[in-house]
CSV table of C-alpha atoms in Angstrom, one decimal:
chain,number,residue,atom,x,y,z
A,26,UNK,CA,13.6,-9.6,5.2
A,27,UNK,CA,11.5,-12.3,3.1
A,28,UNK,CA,8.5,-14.4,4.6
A,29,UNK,CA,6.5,-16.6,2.9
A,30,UNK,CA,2.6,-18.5,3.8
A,31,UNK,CA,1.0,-20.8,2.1
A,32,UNK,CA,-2.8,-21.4,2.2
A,33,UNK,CA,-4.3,-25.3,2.0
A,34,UNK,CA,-8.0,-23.8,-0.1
A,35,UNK,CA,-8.2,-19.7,0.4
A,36,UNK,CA,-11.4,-18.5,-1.4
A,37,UNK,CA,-11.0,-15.9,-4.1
A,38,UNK,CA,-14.3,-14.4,-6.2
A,39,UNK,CA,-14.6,-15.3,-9.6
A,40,UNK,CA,-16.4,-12.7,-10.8
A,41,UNK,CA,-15.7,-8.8,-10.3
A,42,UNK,CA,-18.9,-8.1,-10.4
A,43,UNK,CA,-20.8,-8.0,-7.0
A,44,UNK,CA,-23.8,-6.6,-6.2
A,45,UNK,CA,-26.1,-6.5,-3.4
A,46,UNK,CA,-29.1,-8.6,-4.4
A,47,UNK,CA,-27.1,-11.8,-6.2
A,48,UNK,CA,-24.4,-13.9,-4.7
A,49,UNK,CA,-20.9,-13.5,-5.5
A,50,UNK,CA,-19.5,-17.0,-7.3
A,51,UNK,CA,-15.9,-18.1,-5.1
A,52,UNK,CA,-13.8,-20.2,-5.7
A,53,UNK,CA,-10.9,-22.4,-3.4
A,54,UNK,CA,-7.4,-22.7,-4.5
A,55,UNK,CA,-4.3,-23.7,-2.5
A,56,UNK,CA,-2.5,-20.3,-2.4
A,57,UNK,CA,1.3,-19.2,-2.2
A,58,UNK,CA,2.2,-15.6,-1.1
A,59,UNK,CA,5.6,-14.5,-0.8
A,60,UNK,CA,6.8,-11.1,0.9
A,61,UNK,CA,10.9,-9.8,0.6
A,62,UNK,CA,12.3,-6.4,1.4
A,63,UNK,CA,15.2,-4.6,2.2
A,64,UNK,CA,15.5,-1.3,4.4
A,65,UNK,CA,18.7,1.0,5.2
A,66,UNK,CA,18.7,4.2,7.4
A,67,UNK,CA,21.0,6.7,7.6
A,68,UNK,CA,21.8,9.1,10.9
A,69,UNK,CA,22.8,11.7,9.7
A,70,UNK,CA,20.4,13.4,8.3
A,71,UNK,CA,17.8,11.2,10.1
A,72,UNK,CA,16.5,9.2,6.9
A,73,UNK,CA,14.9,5.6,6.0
A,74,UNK,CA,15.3,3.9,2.4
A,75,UNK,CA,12.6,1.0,1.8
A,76,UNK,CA,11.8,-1.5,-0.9
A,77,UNK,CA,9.9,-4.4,-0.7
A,78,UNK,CA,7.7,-6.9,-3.0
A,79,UNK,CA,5.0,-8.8,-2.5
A,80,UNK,CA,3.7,-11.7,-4.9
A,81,UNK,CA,1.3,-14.2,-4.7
A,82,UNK,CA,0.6,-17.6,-6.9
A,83,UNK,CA,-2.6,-18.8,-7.3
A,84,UNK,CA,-2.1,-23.0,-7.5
A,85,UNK,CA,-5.4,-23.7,-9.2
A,86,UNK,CA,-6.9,-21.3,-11.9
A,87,UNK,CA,-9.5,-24.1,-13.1
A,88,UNK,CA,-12.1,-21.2,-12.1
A,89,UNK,CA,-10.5,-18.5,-13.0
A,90,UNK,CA,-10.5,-16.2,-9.6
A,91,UNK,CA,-9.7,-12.7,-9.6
A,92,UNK,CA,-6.9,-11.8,-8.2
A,93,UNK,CA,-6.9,-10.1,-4.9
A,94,UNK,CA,-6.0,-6.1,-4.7
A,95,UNK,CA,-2.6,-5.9,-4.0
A,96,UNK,CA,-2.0,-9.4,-4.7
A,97,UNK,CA,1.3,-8.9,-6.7
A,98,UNK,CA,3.2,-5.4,-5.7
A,99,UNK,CA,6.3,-3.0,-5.3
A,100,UNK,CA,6.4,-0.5,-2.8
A,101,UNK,CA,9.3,1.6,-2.2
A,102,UNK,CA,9.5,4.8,0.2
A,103,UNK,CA,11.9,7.0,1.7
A,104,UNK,CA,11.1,8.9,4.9
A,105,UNK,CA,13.1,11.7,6.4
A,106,UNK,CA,12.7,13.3,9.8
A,107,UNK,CA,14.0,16.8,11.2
A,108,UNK,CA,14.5,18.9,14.1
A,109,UNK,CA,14.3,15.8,16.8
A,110,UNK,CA,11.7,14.3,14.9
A,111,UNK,CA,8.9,16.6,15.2
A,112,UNK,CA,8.5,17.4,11.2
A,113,UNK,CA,8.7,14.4,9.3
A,114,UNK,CA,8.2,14.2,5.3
A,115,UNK,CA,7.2,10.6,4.0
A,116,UNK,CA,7.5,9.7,0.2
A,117,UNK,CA,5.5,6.2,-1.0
A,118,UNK,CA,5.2,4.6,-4.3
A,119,UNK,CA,3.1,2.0,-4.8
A,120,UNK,CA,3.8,-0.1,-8.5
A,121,UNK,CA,1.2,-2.9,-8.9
A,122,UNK,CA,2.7,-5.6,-11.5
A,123,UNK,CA,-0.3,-7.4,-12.8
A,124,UNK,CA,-1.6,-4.2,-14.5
A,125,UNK,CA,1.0,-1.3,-14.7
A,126,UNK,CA,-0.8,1.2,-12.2
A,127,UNK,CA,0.8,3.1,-9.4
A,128,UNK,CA,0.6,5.4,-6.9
A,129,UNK,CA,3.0,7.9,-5.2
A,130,UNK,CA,1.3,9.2,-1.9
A,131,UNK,CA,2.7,12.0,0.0
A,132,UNK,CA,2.8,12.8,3.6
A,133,UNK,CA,3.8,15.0,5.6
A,134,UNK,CA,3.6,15.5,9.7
A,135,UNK,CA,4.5,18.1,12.4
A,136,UNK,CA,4.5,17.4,16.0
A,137,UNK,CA,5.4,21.2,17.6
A,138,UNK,CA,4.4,19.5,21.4
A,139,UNK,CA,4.6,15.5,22.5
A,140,UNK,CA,1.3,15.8,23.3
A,141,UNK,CA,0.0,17.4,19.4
A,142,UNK,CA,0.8,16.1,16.3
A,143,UNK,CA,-1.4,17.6,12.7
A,144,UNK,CA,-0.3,15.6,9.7
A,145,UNK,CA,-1.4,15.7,5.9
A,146,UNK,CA,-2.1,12.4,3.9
A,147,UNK,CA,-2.0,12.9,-0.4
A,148,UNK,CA,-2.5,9.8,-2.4
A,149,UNK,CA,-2.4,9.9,-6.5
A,150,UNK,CA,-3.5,7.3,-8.9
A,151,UNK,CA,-2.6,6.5,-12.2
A,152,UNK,CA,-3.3,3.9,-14.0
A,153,UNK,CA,-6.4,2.9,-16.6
A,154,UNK,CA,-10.1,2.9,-15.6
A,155,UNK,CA,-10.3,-0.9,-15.1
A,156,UNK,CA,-6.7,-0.8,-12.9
A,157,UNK,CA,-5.8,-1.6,-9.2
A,158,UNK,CA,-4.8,2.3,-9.2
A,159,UNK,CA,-6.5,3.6,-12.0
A,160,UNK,CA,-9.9,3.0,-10.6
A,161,UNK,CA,-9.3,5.8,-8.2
A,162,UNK,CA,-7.7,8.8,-10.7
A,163,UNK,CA,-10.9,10.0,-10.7
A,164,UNK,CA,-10.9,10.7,-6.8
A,165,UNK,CA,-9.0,13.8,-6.0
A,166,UNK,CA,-8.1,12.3,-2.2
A,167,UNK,CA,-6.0,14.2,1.1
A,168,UNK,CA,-6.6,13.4,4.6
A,169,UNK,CA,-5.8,16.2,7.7
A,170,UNK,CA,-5.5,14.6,10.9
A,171,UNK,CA,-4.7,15.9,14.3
A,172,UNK,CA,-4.0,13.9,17.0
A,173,UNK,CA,-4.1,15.4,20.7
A,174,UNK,CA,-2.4,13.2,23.7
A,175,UNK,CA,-3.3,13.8,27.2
């Protein structure tokens, strides 16, 4: 797959400093963002390969504008389900270009009824302190979620 938008004057900060009591200095640019991916499964075992990027061209730098998170990035995961698709095991890596950080998240679910599902959510970071990814190294994150259907 591959999409592409284009924006005529999308505003951007110019500073990445924001805080509450002064007023964070933007900027309009025209704006290019292009999106392209490819995905293959496989039945047998029950398994799904993806890889996709995801850029983004800013036309008009005259103000210098930050970049946006996730502005220019390579994902790739691979996702494998067993026993009728009630456990299901999810490997993501996140690669962000503009500043070398990434981020493999795990998860991992179990559905033993249609009607429950529990599932555990484990991101990483790495990266320097003033990265996309590194900012969060710090932050020793994991979700638990159950979900109950009635």
């Amino acid at each position: 797959w591959s999409d592409m938008s284009y924006s005529l004057s999308k505003t951007f900060i110019t500073h990445k400093l924001d805080l509450a009591n002064f007023e964070t200095k933007t900027a309009g640019s025209p704006y290019f963002v292009h999106t392209s991916g490819i995905s293959y499964e496989i039945f047998n075992p029950d398994m799904l390969f993806l890889i996709e990027y995801k850029g983004n061209i800013i036309l008009d730098k005259a103000e210098n504008p930050v970049e946006p998170m996730l502005s220019s990035i390579v994902t790739g995961m691979i996702n494998i389900r067993f026993f009728e698709n009630r456990f299901n095991l999810t490997g993501l890596y996140l690669f962000s270009i503009s500043d070398n950080s990434f981020s493999p998240v795990l998860s991992v679910s179990f559905s033993p009824s249609e009607e429950l599902e529990v599932r555990l959510f484990v991101p990483f970071f790495f990266g320097d302190m003033n990265t996309e990814f590194g900012q969060f190294a710090e932050n020793h994150l994991f979700s638990i979620k159950l979900t109950s259907r009635f």
